[in-house]
N, CA, C and O atoms as a DFTB+ gen file, in Angstrom:
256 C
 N C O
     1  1       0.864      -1.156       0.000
     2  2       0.000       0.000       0.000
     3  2       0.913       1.222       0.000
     4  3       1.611       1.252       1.014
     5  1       1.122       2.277      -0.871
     6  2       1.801       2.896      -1.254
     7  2       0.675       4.370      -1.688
     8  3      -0.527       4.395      -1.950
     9  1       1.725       5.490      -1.608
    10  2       1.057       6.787      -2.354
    11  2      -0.226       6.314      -3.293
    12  3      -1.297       6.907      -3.162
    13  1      -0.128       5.544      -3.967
    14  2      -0.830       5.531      -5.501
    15  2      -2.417       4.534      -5.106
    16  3      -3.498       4.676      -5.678
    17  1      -2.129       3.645      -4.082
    18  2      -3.649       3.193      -3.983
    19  2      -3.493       2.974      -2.424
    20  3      -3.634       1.827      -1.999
    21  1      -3.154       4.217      -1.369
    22  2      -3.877       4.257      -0.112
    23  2      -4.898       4.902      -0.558
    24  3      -5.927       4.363      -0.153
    25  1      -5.193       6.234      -1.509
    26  2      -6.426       6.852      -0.940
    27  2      -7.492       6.159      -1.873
    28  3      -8.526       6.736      -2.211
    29  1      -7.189       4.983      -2.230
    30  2      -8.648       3.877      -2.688
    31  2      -9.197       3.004      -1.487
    32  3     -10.329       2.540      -1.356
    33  1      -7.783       2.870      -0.399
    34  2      -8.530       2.255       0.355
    35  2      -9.129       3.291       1.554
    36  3     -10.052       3.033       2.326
    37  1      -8.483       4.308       1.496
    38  2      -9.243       5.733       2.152
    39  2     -10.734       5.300       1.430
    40  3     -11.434       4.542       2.101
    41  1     -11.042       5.560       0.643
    42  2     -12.411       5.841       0.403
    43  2     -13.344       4.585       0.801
    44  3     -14.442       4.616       1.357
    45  1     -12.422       3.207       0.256
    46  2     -13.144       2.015       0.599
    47  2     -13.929       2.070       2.285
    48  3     -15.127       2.178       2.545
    49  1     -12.729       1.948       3.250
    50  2     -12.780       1.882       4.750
    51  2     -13.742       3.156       5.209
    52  3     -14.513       2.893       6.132
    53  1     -13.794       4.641       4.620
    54  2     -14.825       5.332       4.934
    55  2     -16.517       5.680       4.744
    56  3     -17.460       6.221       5.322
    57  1     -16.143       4.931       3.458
    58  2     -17.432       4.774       2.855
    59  2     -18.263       3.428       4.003
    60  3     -19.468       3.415       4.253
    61  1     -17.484       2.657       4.411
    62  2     -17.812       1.587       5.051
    63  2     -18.193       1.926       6.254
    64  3     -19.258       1.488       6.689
    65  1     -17.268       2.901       7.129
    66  2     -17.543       3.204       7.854
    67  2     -18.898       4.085       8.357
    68  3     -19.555       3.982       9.392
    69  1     -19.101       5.328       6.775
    70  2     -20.030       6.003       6.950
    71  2     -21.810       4.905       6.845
    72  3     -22.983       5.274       6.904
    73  1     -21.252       3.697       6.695
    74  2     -22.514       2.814       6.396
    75  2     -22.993       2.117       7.317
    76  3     -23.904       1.313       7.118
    77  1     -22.271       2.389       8.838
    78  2     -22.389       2.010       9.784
    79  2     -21.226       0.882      10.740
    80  3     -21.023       0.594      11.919
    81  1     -20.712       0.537       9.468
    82  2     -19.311      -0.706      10.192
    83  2     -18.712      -0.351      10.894
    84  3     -18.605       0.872      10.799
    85  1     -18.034      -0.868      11.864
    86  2     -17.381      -0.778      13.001
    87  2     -16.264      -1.113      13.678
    88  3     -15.526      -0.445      14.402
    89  1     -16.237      -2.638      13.224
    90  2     -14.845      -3.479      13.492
    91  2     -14.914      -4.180      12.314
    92  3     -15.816      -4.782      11.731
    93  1     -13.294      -3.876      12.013
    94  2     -12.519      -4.206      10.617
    95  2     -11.338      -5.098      11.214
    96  3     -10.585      -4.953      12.177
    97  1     -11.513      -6.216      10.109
    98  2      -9.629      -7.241      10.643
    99  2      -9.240      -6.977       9.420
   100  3     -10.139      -7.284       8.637
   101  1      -8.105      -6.453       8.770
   102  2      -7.455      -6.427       7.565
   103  2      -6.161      -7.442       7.865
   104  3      -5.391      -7.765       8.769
   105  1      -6.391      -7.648       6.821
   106  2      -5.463      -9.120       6.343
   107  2      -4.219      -8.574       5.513
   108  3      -4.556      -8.298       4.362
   109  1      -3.124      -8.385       5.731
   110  2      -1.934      -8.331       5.274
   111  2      -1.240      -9.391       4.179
   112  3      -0.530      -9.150       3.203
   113  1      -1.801     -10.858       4.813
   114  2      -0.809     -11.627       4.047
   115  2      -0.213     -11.527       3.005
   116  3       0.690     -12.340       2.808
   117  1      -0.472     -10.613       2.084
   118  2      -0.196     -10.470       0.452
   119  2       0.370      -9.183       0.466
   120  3       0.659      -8.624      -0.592
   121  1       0.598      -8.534       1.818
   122  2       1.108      -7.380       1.437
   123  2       2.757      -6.862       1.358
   124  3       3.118      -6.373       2.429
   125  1       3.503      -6.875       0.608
   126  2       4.845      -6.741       0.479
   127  2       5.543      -5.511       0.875
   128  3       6.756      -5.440       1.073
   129  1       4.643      -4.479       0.987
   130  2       5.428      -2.700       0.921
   131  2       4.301      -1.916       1.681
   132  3       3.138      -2.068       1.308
   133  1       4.527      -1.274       2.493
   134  2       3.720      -0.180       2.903
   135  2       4.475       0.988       2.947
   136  3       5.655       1.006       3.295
   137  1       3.652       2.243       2.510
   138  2       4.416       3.655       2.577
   139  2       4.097       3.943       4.037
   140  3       3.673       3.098       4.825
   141  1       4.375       5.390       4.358
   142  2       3.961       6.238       5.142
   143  2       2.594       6.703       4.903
   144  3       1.854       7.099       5.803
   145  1       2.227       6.634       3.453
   146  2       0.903       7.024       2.660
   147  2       0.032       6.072       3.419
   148  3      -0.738       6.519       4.268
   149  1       0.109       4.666       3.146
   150  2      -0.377       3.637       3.791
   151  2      -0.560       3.450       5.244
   152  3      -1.582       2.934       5.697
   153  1       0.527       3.909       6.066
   154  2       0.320       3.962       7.678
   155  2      -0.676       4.574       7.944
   156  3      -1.394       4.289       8.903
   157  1      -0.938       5.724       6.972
   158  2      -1.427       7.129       7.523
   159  2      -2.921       6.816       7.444
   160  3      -3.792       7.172       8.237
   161  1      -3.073       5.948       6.135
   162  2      -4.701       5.633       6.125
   163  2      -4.986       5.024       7.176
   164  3      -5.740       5.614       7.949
   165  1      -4.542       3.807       7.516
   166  2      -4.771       3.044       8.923
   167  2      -4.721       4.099       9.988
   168  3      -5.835       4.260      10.487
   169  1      -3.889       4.789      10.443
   170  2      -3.873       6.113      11.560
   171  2      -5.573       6.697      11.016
   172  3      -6.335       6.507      11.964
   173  1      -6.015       7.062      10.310
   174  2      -6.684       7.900      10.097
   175  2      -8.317       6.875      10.125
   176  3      -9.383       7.373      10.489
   177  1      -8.181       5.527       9.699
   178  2      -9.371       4.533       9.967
   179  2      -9.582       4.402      11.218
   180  3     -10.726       4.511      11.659
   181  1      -8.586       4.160      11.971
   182  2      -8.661       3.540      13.315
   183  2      -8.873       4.606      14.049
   184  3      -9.670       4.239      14.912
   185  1      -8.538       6.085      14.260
   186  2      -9.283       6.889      14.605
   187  2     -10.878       7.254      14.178
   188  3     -11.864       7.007      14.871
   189  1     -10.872       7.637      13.405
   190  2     -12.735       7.085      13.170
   191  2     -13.411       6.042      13.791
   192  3     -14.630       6.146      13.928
   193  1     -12.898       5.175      14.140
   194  2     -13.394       3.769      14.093
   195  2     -13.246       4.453      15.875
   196  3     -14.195       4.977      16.458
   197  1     -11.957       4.292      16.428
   198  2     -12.066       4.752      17.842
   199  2     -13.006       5.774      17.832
   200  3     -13.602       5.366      18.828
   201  1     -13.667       6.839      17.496
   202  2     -14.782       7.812      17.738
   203  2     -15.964       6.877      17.784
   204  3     -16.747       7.445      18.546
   205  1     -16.422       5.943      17.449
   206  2     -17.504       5.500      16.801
   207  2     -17.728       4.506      17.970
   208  3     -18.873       4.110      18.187
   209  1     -16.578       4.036      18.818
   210  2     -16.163       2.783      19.623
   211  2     -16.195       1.580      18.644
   212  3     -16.857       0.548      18.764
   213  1     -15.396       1.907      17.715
   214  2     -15.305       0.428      16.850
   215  2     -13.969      -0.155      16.955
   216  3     -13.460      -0.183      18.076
   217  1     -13.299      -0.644      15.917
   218  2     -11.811      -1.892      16.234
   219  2     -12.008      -1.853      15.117
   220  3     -13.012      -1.721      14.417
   221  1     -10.452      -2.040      14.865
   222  2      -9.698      -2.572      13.759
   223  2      -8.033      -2.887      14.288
   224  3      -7.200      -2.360      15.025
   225  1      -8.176      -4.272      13.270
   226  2      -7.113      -5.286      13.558
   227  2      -6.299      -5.630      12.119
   228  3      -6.566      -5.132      11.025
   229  1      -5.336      -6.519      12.381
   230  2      -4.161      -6.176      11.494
   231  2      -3.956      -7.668      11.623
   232  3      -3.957      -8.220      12.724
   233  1      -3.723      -8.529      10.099
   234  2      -3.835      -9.922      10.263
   235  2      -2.763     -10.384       9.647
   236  3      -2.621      -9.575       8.730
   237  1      -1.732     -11.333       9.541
   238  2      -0.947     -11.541       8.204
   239  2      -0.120     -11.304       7.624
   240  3       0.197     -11.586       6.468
   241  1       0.810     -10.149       9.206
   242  2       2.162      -8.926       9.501
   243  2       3.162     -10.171       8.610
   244  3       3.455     -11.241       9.143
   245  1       3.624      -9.778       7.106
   246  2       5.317     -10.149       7.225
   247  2       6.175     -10.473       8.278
   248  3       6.119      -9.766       9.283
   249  1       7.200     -11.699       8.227
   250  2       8.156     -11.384       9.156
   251  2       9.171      -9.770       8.728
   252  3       9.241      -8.910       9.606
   253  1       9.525      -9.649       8.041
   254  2      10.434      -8.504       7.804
   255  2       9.764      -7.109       7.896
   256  3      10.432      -6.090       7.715
C-alpha cells in the first residue's frame, strides 16, 4: 500500500464506515510494501473507528 492506492482504500474503509461498520480485521498476508501514505490511512481509519467505539485489527504482519 503505497502513495498511488492508499487513498482507494481511504475511500473504501470510509465509505464503510459512513454505512455504519465498526470493526474491521485487515489481512496483510499479500502485502509486500507499505508507505507512510499507507500507515497514515490506517492512523486515520482507526481513529474514526475509535470515535464511533469500533476496532480494527491487522492480520498476516510479514516477518520482515
Amino acid at each position: 500500500m503505497d502513495a498511488a492506492t492508499a487513498p482507494q482504500f481511504d475511500k473504501s474503509i470510509c465509505d464503510l464506515i459512513g454505512q455504519g461498520e465498526s470493526v474491521f480485521l485487515i489481512d496483510f498476508n499479500g502485502l509486500d510494501y507499505i508507505s507512510s501514505a499507507g500507515l497514515r490511512s490506517l492512523l486515520v481509519a482507526a481513529k474514526q473507528l475509535k470515535a464511533k467505539k469500533g476496532d480494527l485489527g491487522i492480520a498476516g504482519l510479514q516477518a520482515r
